[in-house]
Coordinates of C-alpha atoms in Angstrom, one line a residue:
M1 CA -0.1 0.0 -0.1
D2 CA 2.4 2.6 -1.4
K3 CA -0.2 5.7 -1.0
P4 CA -2.8 4.5 1.0
S5 CA -6.5 5.9 0.1
V6 CA -7.4 5.0 3.8
K7 CA -6.1 7.5 6.4
N8 CA -8.3 6.7 9.3
I9 CA -9.2 3.3 10.3
V10 CA -12.0 2.9 13.3
I11 CA -12.1 -0.6 14.9
L12 CA -15.2 -1.1 17.4
G13 CA -14.7 -3.2 20.0
G14 CA -11.6 -4.0 22.1
G15 CA -11.0 -7.4 23.5
T16 CA -8.4 -9.8 22.0
A17 CA -9.8 -9.5 18.8
G18 CA -10.2 -6.0 18.5
W19 CA -6.8 -5.3 20.2
M20 CA -5.1 -8.0 17.8
T21 CA -6.3 -6.2 14.7
A22 CA -5.1 -3.1 16.1
N23 CA -1.6 -3.7 16.7
L24 CA -1.3 -5.7 13.4
L25 CA -2.9 -3.1 11.2
N26 CA -0.9 -0.4 13.2
Q27 CA 2.6 -2.6 12.8
K28 CA 1.9 -2.9 8.7
W29 CA 0.4 0.9 8.2
Q30 CA 1.6 3.6 10.7
H31 CA 4.6 4.0 8.8
L32 CA 2.4 5.1 5.8
G33 CA 0.5 7.4 8.3
V34 CA -2.8 5.5 8.6
K35 CA -4.3 6.4 12.2
I36 CA -5.9 3.6 14.1
T37 CA -8.7 4.1 16.9
V38 CA -10.4 1.4 18.9
V39 CA -13.8 2.4 20.2
E40 CA -14.4 0.5 23.5
S41 CA -17.8 0.3 25.8
P42 CA -16.9 0.4 29.6
D43 CA -20.3 -0.9 29.8
I44 CA -20.0 -4.1 27.5
G45 CA -18.1 -7.2 29.0
I46 CA -15.5 -9.3 27.1
I47 CA -16.8 -12.6 26.1
G48 CA -13.5 -14.1 26.0
V49 CA -13.3 -16.1 23.2
G50 CA -11.1 -19.3 25.3
E51 CA -8.1 -19.7 27.3
G52 CA -6.4 -21.8 24.5
S53 CA -4.4 -21.4 21.1
T54 CA -3.1 -22.7 17.9
P55 CA 0.6 -22.0 16.9
L56 CA -0.8 -19.2 14.8
L57 CA -0.8 -16.9 18.2
K58 CA 2.8 -17.4 18.1
V59 CA 3.4 -16.1 14.8
F60 CA 1.3 -13.4 15.9
F61 CA 3.6 -12.3 18.6
D62 CA 6.5 -13.2 16.6
S63 CA 5.4 -10.6 13.6
L64 CA 5.2 -8.0 16.3
G65 CA 8.7 -8.8 18.0
I66 CA 6.9 -9.5 21.5
S67 CA 8.6 -12.2 23.1
E68 CA 7.1 -14.9 25.6
S69 CA 9.2 -13.8 28.3
E70 CA 7.2 -10.0 27.9
W71 CA 3.8 -11.4 27.4
M72 CA 3.4 -14.9 29.0
P73 CA 4.0 -14.1 32.6
E74 CA 1.3 -11.1 32.1
C75 CA -1.1 -13.2 31.0
N76 CA -0.5 -16.2 33.5
A77 CA 0.1 -18.0 30.3
T78 CA 1.4 -21.8 29.6
Y79 CA 2.7 -23.8 26.7
K80 CA 0.1 -26.1 24.7
N81 CA 1.4 -29.3 23.0
G82 CA -2.2 -30.0 21.8
I83 CA -5.5 -31.5 22.9
T84 CA -6.4 -34.9 24.5
F85 CA -9.9 -36.2 23.8
N86 CA -11.4 -38.4 26.7
N87 CA -14.4 -40.6 26.5
W88 CA -15.2 -39.4 23.0
S89 CA -15.2 -43.0 22.1
T90 CA -16.3 -46.2 23.7
V91 CA -14.0 -48.3 21.7
N92 CA -11.7 -50.9 23.8
G93 CA -8.1 -49.2 23.7
Y94 CA -9.4 -46.0 21.8
E95 CA -10.8 -44.2 24.6
G96 CA -8.7 -41.5 24.5
Y97 CA -5.9 -40.0 22.3
F98 CA -3.9 -37.0 21.6
H99 CA -4.2 -34.4 18.6
P100 CA -0.5 -33.1 18.6
F101 CA 0.6 -30.0 16.8
P102 CA 3.4 -30.7 14.2
T103 CA 7.1 -31.2 14.4
S104 CA 9.8 -31.3 12.1
L105 CA 10.5 -34.6 13.2
D106 CA 7.0 -36.3 12.3
F107 CA 8.4 -37.9 9.3
A108 CA 10.1 -39.8 11.5
T109 CA 7.3 -41.8 12.9
F110 CA 4.1 -40.9 11.6
G111 CA 4.6 -42.7 8.1
F112 CA 4.3 -45.8 10.5
L113 CA 1.1 -44.5 11.8
Y114 CA -0.1 -44.3 8.1
K115 CA 1.0 -47.6 7.4
Y116 CA -0.4 -49.8 9.8
S117 CA -3.6 -47.8 10.2
A118 CA -4.7 -48.5 6.5
L119 CA -3.5 -52.5 7.6
R120 CA -6.0 -52.0 10.7
R121 CA -8.5 -50.9 8.4
K122 CA -7.9 -53.9 6.3
G123 CA -8.9 -56.1 9.0
L124 CA -5.2 -57.0 10.6
D125 CA -5.2 -57.3 14.2
I126 CA -2.2 -54.4 14.6
L127 CA -1.6 -51.5 16.8
A128 CA -2.5 -48.2 15.3
H129 CA -3.2 -45.9 18.3
P130 CA -2.0 -42.4 17.5
N131 CA -0.5 -41.8 20.4
R132 CA 2.4 -44.4 19.9
F133 CA 3.4 -42.4 17.0
S134 CA 4.0 -39.1 18.7
L135 CA 6.8 -37.4 19.9
M136 CA 4.4 -34.7 21.2
A137 CA 2.3 -37.1 22.9
N138 CA 4.9 -38.5 24.8
L139 CA 6.4 -34.9 25.8
T140 CA 2.8 -34.4 26.9
E141 CA 2.7 -37.4 28.9
K142 CA 5.5 -36.7 30.7
R143 CA 4.5 -33.0 31.3
L144 CA 7.2 -31.6 29.2
A145 CA 7.6 -28.3 27.6
P146 CA 7.8 -28.5 23.7
L147 CA 11.1 -26.0 23.9
P148 CA 14.2 -28.4 23.0
A149 CA 17.3 -28.0 24.0
E150 CA 19.5 -25.6 21.7
S151 CA 21.6 -28.7 21.1
F152 CA 18.5 -30.5 19.5
P153 CA 17.8 -28.1 16.2
F154 CA 14.4 -29.2 15.2
H155 CA 11.4 -27.0 15.0
F156 CA 8.4 -27.6 17.1
Q157 CA 5.2 -25.8 16.8
Y158 CA 3.0 -25.1 19.8
G159 CA 0.4 -23.4 21.1
Y160 CA -0.4 -21.2 24.3
H161 CA -3.2 -21.4 27.3
F162 CA -3.3 -18.2 28.6
D163 CA -6.0 -15.6 30.7
S164 CA -8.1 -14.2 27.8
V165 CA -8.8 -11.1 29.7
L166 CA -5.5 -10.4 30.5
I167 CA -3.9 -10.9 26.9
G168 CA -6.7 -8.3 25.9
K169 CA -5.5 -5.7 28.2
F170 CA -1.9 -6.7 27.7
L171 CA -2.2 -5.9 23.7
R172 CA -4.2 -2.8 24.9
E173 CA -1.6 -1.0 26.6
K174 CA 1.1 -2.3 24.1
A175 CA -1.1 -0.8 21.1
K176 CA -1.5 2.4 23.1
G177 CA 2.0 2.8 23.7
L178 CA 2.6 2.3 20.1
G179 CA 0.2 5.3 19.1
V180 CA -3.4 3.3 18.7
E181 CA -5.9 6.1 19.8
H182 CA -8.3 4.3 22.5
I183 CA -11.4 5.8 23.1
E184 CA -13.5 4.4 26.0
A185 CA -17.3 5.0 24.8
T186 CA -20.7 3.4 23.6
V187 CA -22.3 3.4 20.0
E188 CA -25.7 4.8 19.8
N189 CA -25.9 4.9 16.0
V190 CA -24.3 4.4 13.0
E191 CA -24.7 6.6 10.0
Q192 CA -24.2 5.4 6.1
G193 CA -23.8 7.2 3.3
E194 CA -26.1 6.6 0.1
N195 CA -23.9 4.2 -1.5
G196 CA -24.1 1.8 2.1
D197 CA -20.7 3.0 3.2
I198 CA -20.3 3.8 7.0
K199 CA -19.9 7.4 7.2
F200 CA -19.7 7.7 11.3
L201 CA -20.3 6.3 14.7
M202 CA -22.4 8.6 16.9
L203 CA -20.9 7.8 20.5
N204 CA -22.9 8.4 23.9
T205 CA -20.2 11.2 24.4
G206 CA -21.7 13.1 21.7
Q207 CA -19.0 12.4 19.5
N208 CA -19.5 11.5 15.8
L209 CA -16.6 9.3 14.9
S210 CA -15.6 9.4 11.2
A211 CA -13.4 6.9 9.4
D212 CA -12.5 5.7 6.1
F213 CA -12.7 2.3 6.9
F214 CA -14.1 0.2 9.8
V215 CA -13.2 -3.1 11.6
D216 CA -16.2 -4.8 13.3
C217 CA -14.8 -6.5 16.6
S218 CA -17.9 -6.0 18.4
G219 CA -18.6 -9.5 19.2
F220 CA -21.4 -11.7 18.4
A221 CA -23.4 -8.1 18.3
S222 CA -22.2 -7.8 14.8
I223 CA -23.2 -4.0 15.3
L224 CA -21.5 -3.1 12.1
L225 CA -21.7 -6.0 9.6
Q226 CA -24.5 -7.7 10.4
K227 CA -26.9 -5.3 12.1
T228 CA -26.0 -1.8 9.8
L229 CA -24.9 -3.7 6.7
N230 CA -27.2 -6.2 6.9
V231 CA -25.0 -9.1 5.9
P232 CA -27.0 -12.2 6.8
F233 CA -25.3 -15.0 9.2
Q234 CA -25.3 -18.6 8.3
S235 CA -26.0 -21.0 11.1
F236 CA -23.9 -23.9 11.3
A237 CA -26.6 -25.4 14.1
E238 CA -27.4 -28.2 11.8
N239 CA -24.3 -30.0 12.1
L240 CA -22.8 -28.2 15.1
F241 CA -25.3 -28.5 18.1
N242 CA -23.7 -26.7 20.8
D243 CA -24.8 -23.4 21.5
S244 CA -24.1 -22.9 25.3
A245 CA -21.3 -23.1 27.6
I246 CA -20.4 -22.8 31.6
A247 CA -17.1 -21.9 32.8
I248 CA -15.8 -22.6 36.5
P249 CA -11.9 -22.4 37.6
T250 CA -10.6 -24.5 39.9
E251 CA -7.1 -24.8 41.8
I252 CA -3.7 -25.5 39.5
E253 CA -1.8 -28.3 40.7
P254 CA 2.1 -28.9 40.8
N255 CA 3.8 -29.9 37.9
I256 CA 1.6 -28.1 35.3
P257 CA 0.4 -29.8 32.5
S258 CA 1.1 -29.2 29.0
E259 CA -2.2 -30.1 27.2
T260 CA -5.9 -29.3 26.9
I261 CA -8.0 -32.0 27.9
S262 CA -11.5 -32.5 26.4
T263 CA -13.6 -34.9 28.0
A264 CA -17.1 -36.0 26.8
L265 CA -20.0 -35.8 29.1
S266 CA -23.7 -36.7 28.6
Y267 CA -24.5 -33.4 26.4
G268 CA -21.3 -32.0 25.2
W269 CA -17.6 -31.9 26.6
V270 CA -15.7 -30.3 29.4
W271 CA -12.5 -28.2 28.6
K272 CA -9.5 -28.4 31.3
I273 CA -7.0 -25.7 30.6
P274 CA -3.8 -25.2 32.7
L275 CA -2.9 -21.9 33.6
T276 CA -0.1 -20.9 35.8
N277 CA -2.5 -19.7 38.5
R278 CA -5.5 -21.8 38.0
F279 CA -7.3 -24.4 35.8
G280 CA -10.2 -23.0 33.1
N281 CA -12.7 -25.3 33.0
G282 CA -16.0 -25.0 30.9
Y283 CA -18.8 -27.5 29.7
V284 CA -19.9 -26.9 25.9
Y285 CA -23.4 -28.4 25.4
S286 CA -26.5 -28.1 23.6
S287 CA -29.6 -26.5 25.3
K288 CA -31.5 -28.4 23.0
Y289 CA -30.9 -31.3 24.9
C290 CA -30.0 -30.3 28.4
A291 CA -31.5 -27.4 30.8
P292 CA -28.3 -24.8 32.2
D293 CA -29.0 -25.7 35.7
E294 CA -28.3 -29.5 34.7
A295 CA -25.3 -28.9 32.7
E296 CA -24.1 -27.1 35.6
K297 CA -24.7 -30.2 38.1
E298 CA -23.2 -32.1 35.7
L299 CA -20.1 -30.1 35.5
R300 CA -19.8 -29.4 39.0
A301 CA -19.8 -33.3 39.5
H302 CA -17.5 -33.8 36.9
L303 CA -15.1 -31.2 39.0
G304 CA -16.0 -32.4 42.6
L305 CA -17.5 -29.4 43.0
L306 CA -21.3 -30.3 44.0
D307 CA -21.3 -28.6 46.9
S308 CA -19.1 -25.7 46.4
D309 CA -20.0 -22.1 46.1
I310 CA -18.0 -21.1 43.7
E311 CA -19.6 -19.1 40.9
A312 CA -20.3 -20.7 37.5
R313 CA -20.3 -18.3 34.2
H314 CA -23.1 -19.1 31.8
L315 CA -22.4 -18.1 28.2
K316 CA -24.3 -18.1 24.7
M317 CA -22.8 -19.0 21.5
K318 CA -23.5 -17.9 18.0
V319 CA -22.3 -20.7 16.1
G320 CA -21.8 -20.1 12.2
R321 CA -20.4 -17.3 10.0
S322 CA -21.3 -14.1 8.3
E323 CA -22.0 -14.8 4.7
E324 CA -19.5 -11.9 4.0
T325 CA -16.6 -11.0 5.9
W326 CA -16.0 -7.6 4.2
R327 CA -18.9 -5.3 2.8
N328 CA -18.3 -1.7 1.9
N329 CA -15.7 0.0 3.8
C330 CA -15.9 -2.6 7.0
V331 CA -14.6 -5.8 7.5
A332 CA -15.4 -7.9 10.8
I333 CA -13.0 -9.8 12.7
G334 CA -13.2 -12.4 15.8
L335 CA -16.9 -13.3 16.9
S336 CA -18.6 -10.7 14.7
Q337 CA -17.3 -12.5 11.7
G338 CA -18.0 -15.9 12.8
F339 CA -17.5 -18.4 15.5
I340 CA -17.2 -22.6 15.7
E341 CA -17.5 -24.0 18.8
P342 CA -13.8 -24.0 20.8
L343 CA -13.3 -27.7 20.5
E344 CA -10.0 -27.2 18.5
A345 CA -9.6 -23.6 19.8
T346 CA -9.7 -21.9 16.5
A347 CA -10.8 -18.6 17.5
L348 CA -7.9 -16.6 18.1
Q349 CA -6.9 -18.4 14.6
F350 CA -9.3 -17.1 12.9
V351 CA -8.7 -13.7 14.1
Y352 CA -5.0 -13.9 13.1
S353 CA -5.7 -15.2 9.6
T354 CA -8.4 -12.6 8.8
I355 CA -6.6 -9.7 9.7
D356 CA -3.4 -11.1 8.1
E357 CA -5.6 -12.0 4.8
F358 CA -7.4 -8.9 4.7
A359 CA -4.6 -6.6 5.1
K360 CA -2.8 -8.5 1.6
A361 CA -6.2 -8.3 -0.3
F362 CA -6.7 -4.5 0.8
E363 CA -2.7 -3.7 -0.2
E364 CA -3.1 -5.4 -3.4
G365 CA -6.2 -4.0 -4.6
G366 CA -7.9 -1.7 -2.3
F367 CA -11.8 -1.1 -2.2
T368 CA -11.7 -3.4 -5.7
N369 CA -14.7 -5.8 -5.9
Q370 CA -12.3 -8.6 -7.4
H371 CA -10.2 -8.4 -4.5
R372 CA -13.1 -8.2 -1.7
E373 CA -15.0 -11.1 -3.4
E374 CA -11.5 -13.2 -3.6
F375 CA -11.1 -12.4 0.4
N376 CA -14.5 -13.4 1.3
T377 CA -14.4 -16.7 -0.8
R378 CA -11.0 -17.8 1.3
M379 CA -12.4 -16.8 4.6
N380 CA -16.0 -18.7 3.9
L381 CA -13.8 -21.7 3.0
N382 CA -11.8 -21.2 6.0
F383 CA -14.5 -21.5 8.1
E384 CA -15.8 -24.3 6.4
G385 CA -13.0 -26.4 6.2
I386 CA -12.3 -26.0 9.7
R387 CA -16.1 -26.4 10.8
D388 CA -15.8 -30.1 8.9
Y389 CA -13.0 -31.5 11.0
I390 CA -14.6 -30.2 13.8
V391 CA -17.8 -31.9 13.0
L392 CA -16.1 -35.1 12.6
H393 CA -15.4 -35.7 16.0
Y394 CA -19.2 -35.6 16.7
K395 CA -19.8 -37.9 13.9
T396 CA -17.6 -40.4 14.7
N397 CA -18.5 -40.8 18.3
S398 CA -19.3 -44.2 20.1
R399 CA -21.4 -43.1 22.9
N400 CA -24.9 -44.4 23.6
D401 CA -25.8 -42.8 26.8
T402 CA -27.7 -39.7 25.7
Q403 CA -29.5 -38.7 22.4
Y404 CA -27.4 -36.2 22.2
W405 CA -24.6 -38.3 21.2
I406 CA -26.8 -40.5 19.3
D407 CA -28.1 -37.9 17.0
N408 CA -24.6 -36.6 16.4
R409 CA -23.5 -39.8 15.3
E410 CA -26.6 -40.3 12.9
N411 CA -26.4 -36.6 11.7
Q412 CA -26.4 -36.6 7.8
N413 CA -25.9 -32.9 7.4
L414 CA -22.5 -33.1 6.3
S415 CA -20.4 -31.4 3.5
N416 CA -19.7 -32.9 0.5
N417 CA -16.0 -32.6 1.1
L418 CA -16.2 -34.0 5.0
K419 CA -18.2 -37.4 3.1
E420 CA -15.3 -37.8 1.0
M421 CA -12.8 -37.8 3.6
I422 CA -15.1 -40.6 5.7
E423 CA -15.2 -42.3 2.3
C424 CA -11.8 -42.3 1.9
W425 CA -11.0 -43.6 5.5
Y426 CA -13.0 -46.5 4.9
A427 CA -12.0 -47.2 1.4
I428 CA -8.5 -47.0 2.3
E429 CA -7.5 -44.8 0.0
D430 CA -4.8 -42.0 0.1
I431 CA -5.7 -39.5 2.7
E432 CA -2.8 -36.9 1.7
A433 CA -4.1 -37.2 -2.2
T434 CA -7.7 -36.9 -1.0
L435 CA -6.6 -33.7 0.8
T436 CA -5.1 -32.3 -2.1
R437 CA -7.9 -33.3 -4.8
L438 CA -10.6 -31.3 -2.4
N439 CA -7.9 -28.6 -1.7
I440 CA -8.5 -28.5 2.0
G441 CA -5.0 -29.8 3.1
Q442 CA -4.5 -26.1 4.5
Y443 CA -7.0 -26.2 7.0
Y444 CA -6.1 -29.7 8.8
S445 CA -3.2 -31.9 7.2
Q446 CA -3.0 -35.7 6.9
R447 CA -1.5 -36.2 10.4
S448 CA -4.7 -34.4 12.0
W449 CA -7.1 -36.5 10.0
T450 CA -5.2 -39.9 10.8
C451 CA -4.9 -39.0 14.5
L452 CA -9.0 -38.4 14.9
L453 CA -10.1 -41.1 12.9
A454 CA -7.4 -43.5 14.1
G455 CA -7.9 -42.0 17.8
M456 CA -11.5 -43.0 17.7
G457 CA -10.8 -46.2 16.7
I458 CA -12.8 -46.0 13.4
F459 CA -11.6 -49.3 12.5
P460 CA -13.1 -52.8 11.8
R461 CA -14.5 -54.5 14.9
Q462 CA -11.7 -56.3 17.1
E463 CA -13.8 -59.8 16.9
N464 CA -13.6 -59.5 13.0
L465 CA -10.0 -58.8 12.7
D466 CA -7.4 -61.2 11.3
S467 CA -4.4 -62.1 13.1
A468 CA -1.4 -60.5 11.2
D469 CA 0.7 -63.1 9.4
A470 CA 4.3 -63.8 10.7
E471 CA 5.9 -61.3 8.1
N472 CA 3.3 -58.3 9.3
A473 CA 3.6 -59.1 13.1
K474 CA 7.5 -59.1 12.7
A475 CA 7.8 -55.8 10.6
A476 CA 5.2 -54.2 12.9
Q477 CA 7.2 -55.0 16.1
S478 CA 10.4 -54.0 14.6
D479 CA 9.1 -50.7 13.5
L480 CA 7.7 -50.1 16.8
D481 CA 10.5 -50.6 18.6
Y482 CA 11.8 -48.4 16.4
V483 CA 9.6 -45.7 17.0
D484 CA 9.5 -46.3 21.1
N485 CA 13.2 -45.8 21.1
F486 CA 13.4 -42.7 18.6
I487 CA 10.5 -41.0 20.8
T488 CA 12.1 -41.8 23.9
G489 CA 15.7 -40.4 22.8
C490 CA 14.1 -37.3 21.5
S491 CA 12.2 -36.5 24.6
L492 CA 15.3 -36.8 26.7
N493 CA 16.4 -33.1 24.8
F494 CA 13.1 -31.7 26.9
Q495 CA 12.4 -30.0 30.1
A496 CA 9.3 -29.9 32.4
H497 CA 6.8 -27.5 31.5
E498 CA 6.6 -26.2 34.9
K499 CA 10.6 -25.2 34.7
M500 CA 10.0 -23.6 31.5
L501 CA 7.5 -21.3 33.0
V502 CA 8.1 -17.7 33.5
K503 CA 5.4 -16.6 36.1
G504 CA 4.2 -13.2 37.1

């Protein structure tokens, strides 16, 4: 953007999404004289989109030049190797599995998982549980941090756990220190021009705040994109049933774990996220199947807090996406753009990728329809690609304790891409080739799809298996010995998670 047509950008809403946007756009365009203002209402609470991330949050902080030693203690943050899923499956030996973030050493072990999961699907009685083939799963079991010794020069992607309110405050102070203007006010009305563009925001302070471009970070309210510009909302309720959540904190334990744990309950699942000062716990459930008081009681029982007076926080979720992310002179980022339930902790991933993609599109084409339409298409595909992978968790469950789980398993409202991926698994076809053909491998890789499907035990029943012939059995044992030795040796280059944390 050599000579920007945009000189003033107003971001409506603070929180993590608003202040991530302010920091990134300020870094990209401040040198061009672009002024950025954040309007944040002191009367509207921050929802907090969760306390876990994917590796893209590290990319975000690295791009701003903010070190872990600076931001992590301020936000009670810990490292995250991946997510453990417990009790989603009732298949013997597959009641839980770990979904790891990628490493540059995966090539040495995951090829064996692909090989033996294919043989297992063909009906041979061979071990194919993904945890056995994952270095990250091994580190997590030992509660080690994903930070290798300097003498072990391999790349490990990892995420974080953090206090979402504190990270918003941290980013706010960072942005203000770099020249971003912060106005505490509530929007009372939005004025549009004849062409539909937003002209200015009428604030409760009496100020009319104009800008060349507006960013909607107003949360589920989507004040600018959906309410003012009338962009329709496309619900994902037909294939993602959960619409509610309850959060309760508990005391942290010694030797802090380096994983998020997702445990299936009667009408949804519970997250358990370690911070340096507490565990964040929350029950994500469907209000169609379970009343809030019943869900709270089940969560308290799960946490051993039936007799506790610790307050529970009830939240409603609006799961789906806007049909467009960018319309006229407004782009939505965060919950105002859309939301997929927090099962794979993708909320801040969407925030970062949307800001980054928008900046590229705007720099290349400004207000041209072509760039706006291409950007909107990419954002919609991004939502749908991630949604499909999350839907697969529910589709492949084997629980029969409630109608909720049965209905999820029997749900036929699946995208064509997801149907093809499921068919690919059962037909023992090449997953990588199928992901490439469908052009969806950028959302989740062969490793992720295999970990989920193999981890849930989506194989022929044990009683229908054939014993591996002597040649296959011998090869499998040799390969497993190699994998075990390789992973054990690699794990010696990592230290305890607790030791690697710098606490505030």
